[in-house]
XYZ file of C-alpha atoms in Angstrom:
107
model
C 127.028 202.275 -49.079
C 123.086 202.852 -48.427
C 123.030 206.486 -49.474
C 125.294 206.279 -53.153
C 124.017 205.131 -56.311
C 123.262 201.657 -55.825
C 121.791 201.962 -52.586
C 119.343 199.011 -53.186
C 121.229 196.607 -54.320
C 123.386 197.176 -51.489
C 119.822 196.818 -49.136
C 119.189 193.661 -51.306
C 122.741 192.161 -50.107
C 122.866 193.505 -46.405
C 119.104 191.633 -46.205
C 120.556 188.043 -48.116
C 123.416 188.116 -45.630
C 121.711 189.136 -42.354
C 119.136 185.887 -43.078
C 121.975 183.794 -43.966
C 123.097 185.138 -40.693
C 120.405 184.039 -39.046
C 119.318 180.919 -40.378
C 123.181 179.950 -40.294
C 122.673 179.110 -44.274
C 125.445 179.165 -46.062
C 125.927 182.839 -47.240
C 128.016 182.134 -49.838
C 125.460 180.299 -51.934
C 122.389 181.940 -50.809
C 124.170 185.648 -51.550
C 126.056 184.396 -54.862
C 124.014 186.634 -56.820
C 123.384 189.550 -54.540
C 126.967 189.728 -53.741
C 127.673 189.125 -57.640
C 125.595 192.537 -58.234
C 126.946 194.429 -55.717
C 130.065 193.378 -56.765
C 129.371 194.496 -59.991
C 128.641 198.512 -58.656
C 131.699 198.145 -57.137
C 133.422 197.706 -60.287
C 131.186 200.275 -61.930
C 132.317 202.927 -59.337
C 136.248 201.414 -58.878
C 137.647 205.050 -58.440
C 135.742 205.133 -54.772
C 135.731 201.201 -54.221
C 139.677 200.759 -55.462
C 140.700 199.698 -52.301
C 138.240 197.506 -51.022
C 138.112 195.942 -54.476
C 142.104 194.926 -53.693
C 141.990 193.814 -50.337
C 139.238 191.435 -52.008
C 141.746 190.581 -54.827
C 144.718 190.078 -52.037
C 142.542 187.912 -49.680
C 141.475 185.661 -53.098
C 145.275 185.446 -54.204
C 146.403 184.705 -50.290
C 143.676 181.868 -50.058
C 144.880 180.051 -53.556
C 148.429 180.360 -52.652
C 147.435 178.275 -49.665
C 145.514 175.776 -50.678
C 148.387 175.182 -53.139
C 150.945 174.860 -50.805
C 148.820 172.702 -49.140
C 148.591 170.489 -52.096
C 152.064 170.458 -53.195
C 152.687 169.359 -49.448
C 150.411 166.788 -49.405
C 151.684 165.407 -52.647
C 155.254 165.545 -51.624
C 153.941 163.313 -48.611
C 152.511 161.247 -51.379
C 155.521 160.892 -53.151
C 157.880 159.899 -49.922
C 155.900 157.020 -48.931
C 155.667 159.212 -45.705
C 151.567 159.370 -46.197
C 150.497 155.679 -44.755
C 146.514 156.630 -45.197
C 144.713 159.513 -47.362
C 143.918 162.235 -45.199
C 141.845 165.124 -45.725
C 142.938 168.510 -45.219
C 139.878 170.028 -43.593
C 138.896 171.490 -47.321
C 136.425 170.037 -49.283
C 137.759 169.542 -53.085
C 134.075 172.106 -54.327
C 135.506 174.669 -51.373
C 139.251 174.694 -52.810
C 137.738 175.406 -56.400
C 135.475 178.242 -54.992
C 137.266 181.151 -53.480
C 134.285 183.590 -53.572
C 134.300 185.161 -50.724
C 131.478 187.556 -48.951
C 133.088 190.597 -47.661
C 130.996 192.648 -44.752
C 131.229 196.237 -45.351
C 129.519 198.138 -42.614
C 128.205 201.901 -43.289
């Protein structure tokens, strides 16, 4: 990616991710725009990056499926009265609504 047609976009994304990791920051939030720019470039060259884009979609679909299964399980527990008090599934509402992921690509 460093030698391709969108070298600058990749370098900006990589710098953002490296800084976020170094400073223990939320990379998804911090690098949202850089990731969006990189993804757009990859989609513009989808013939070359098709496998990577397909893998990302598969990961997003699996995450959505797992969240739905957790919600269904939680709803069943509430309906049956087995759930004595409200439980947190370990995933905040904000996180559940945001399936945005960062995929690190090594050159």
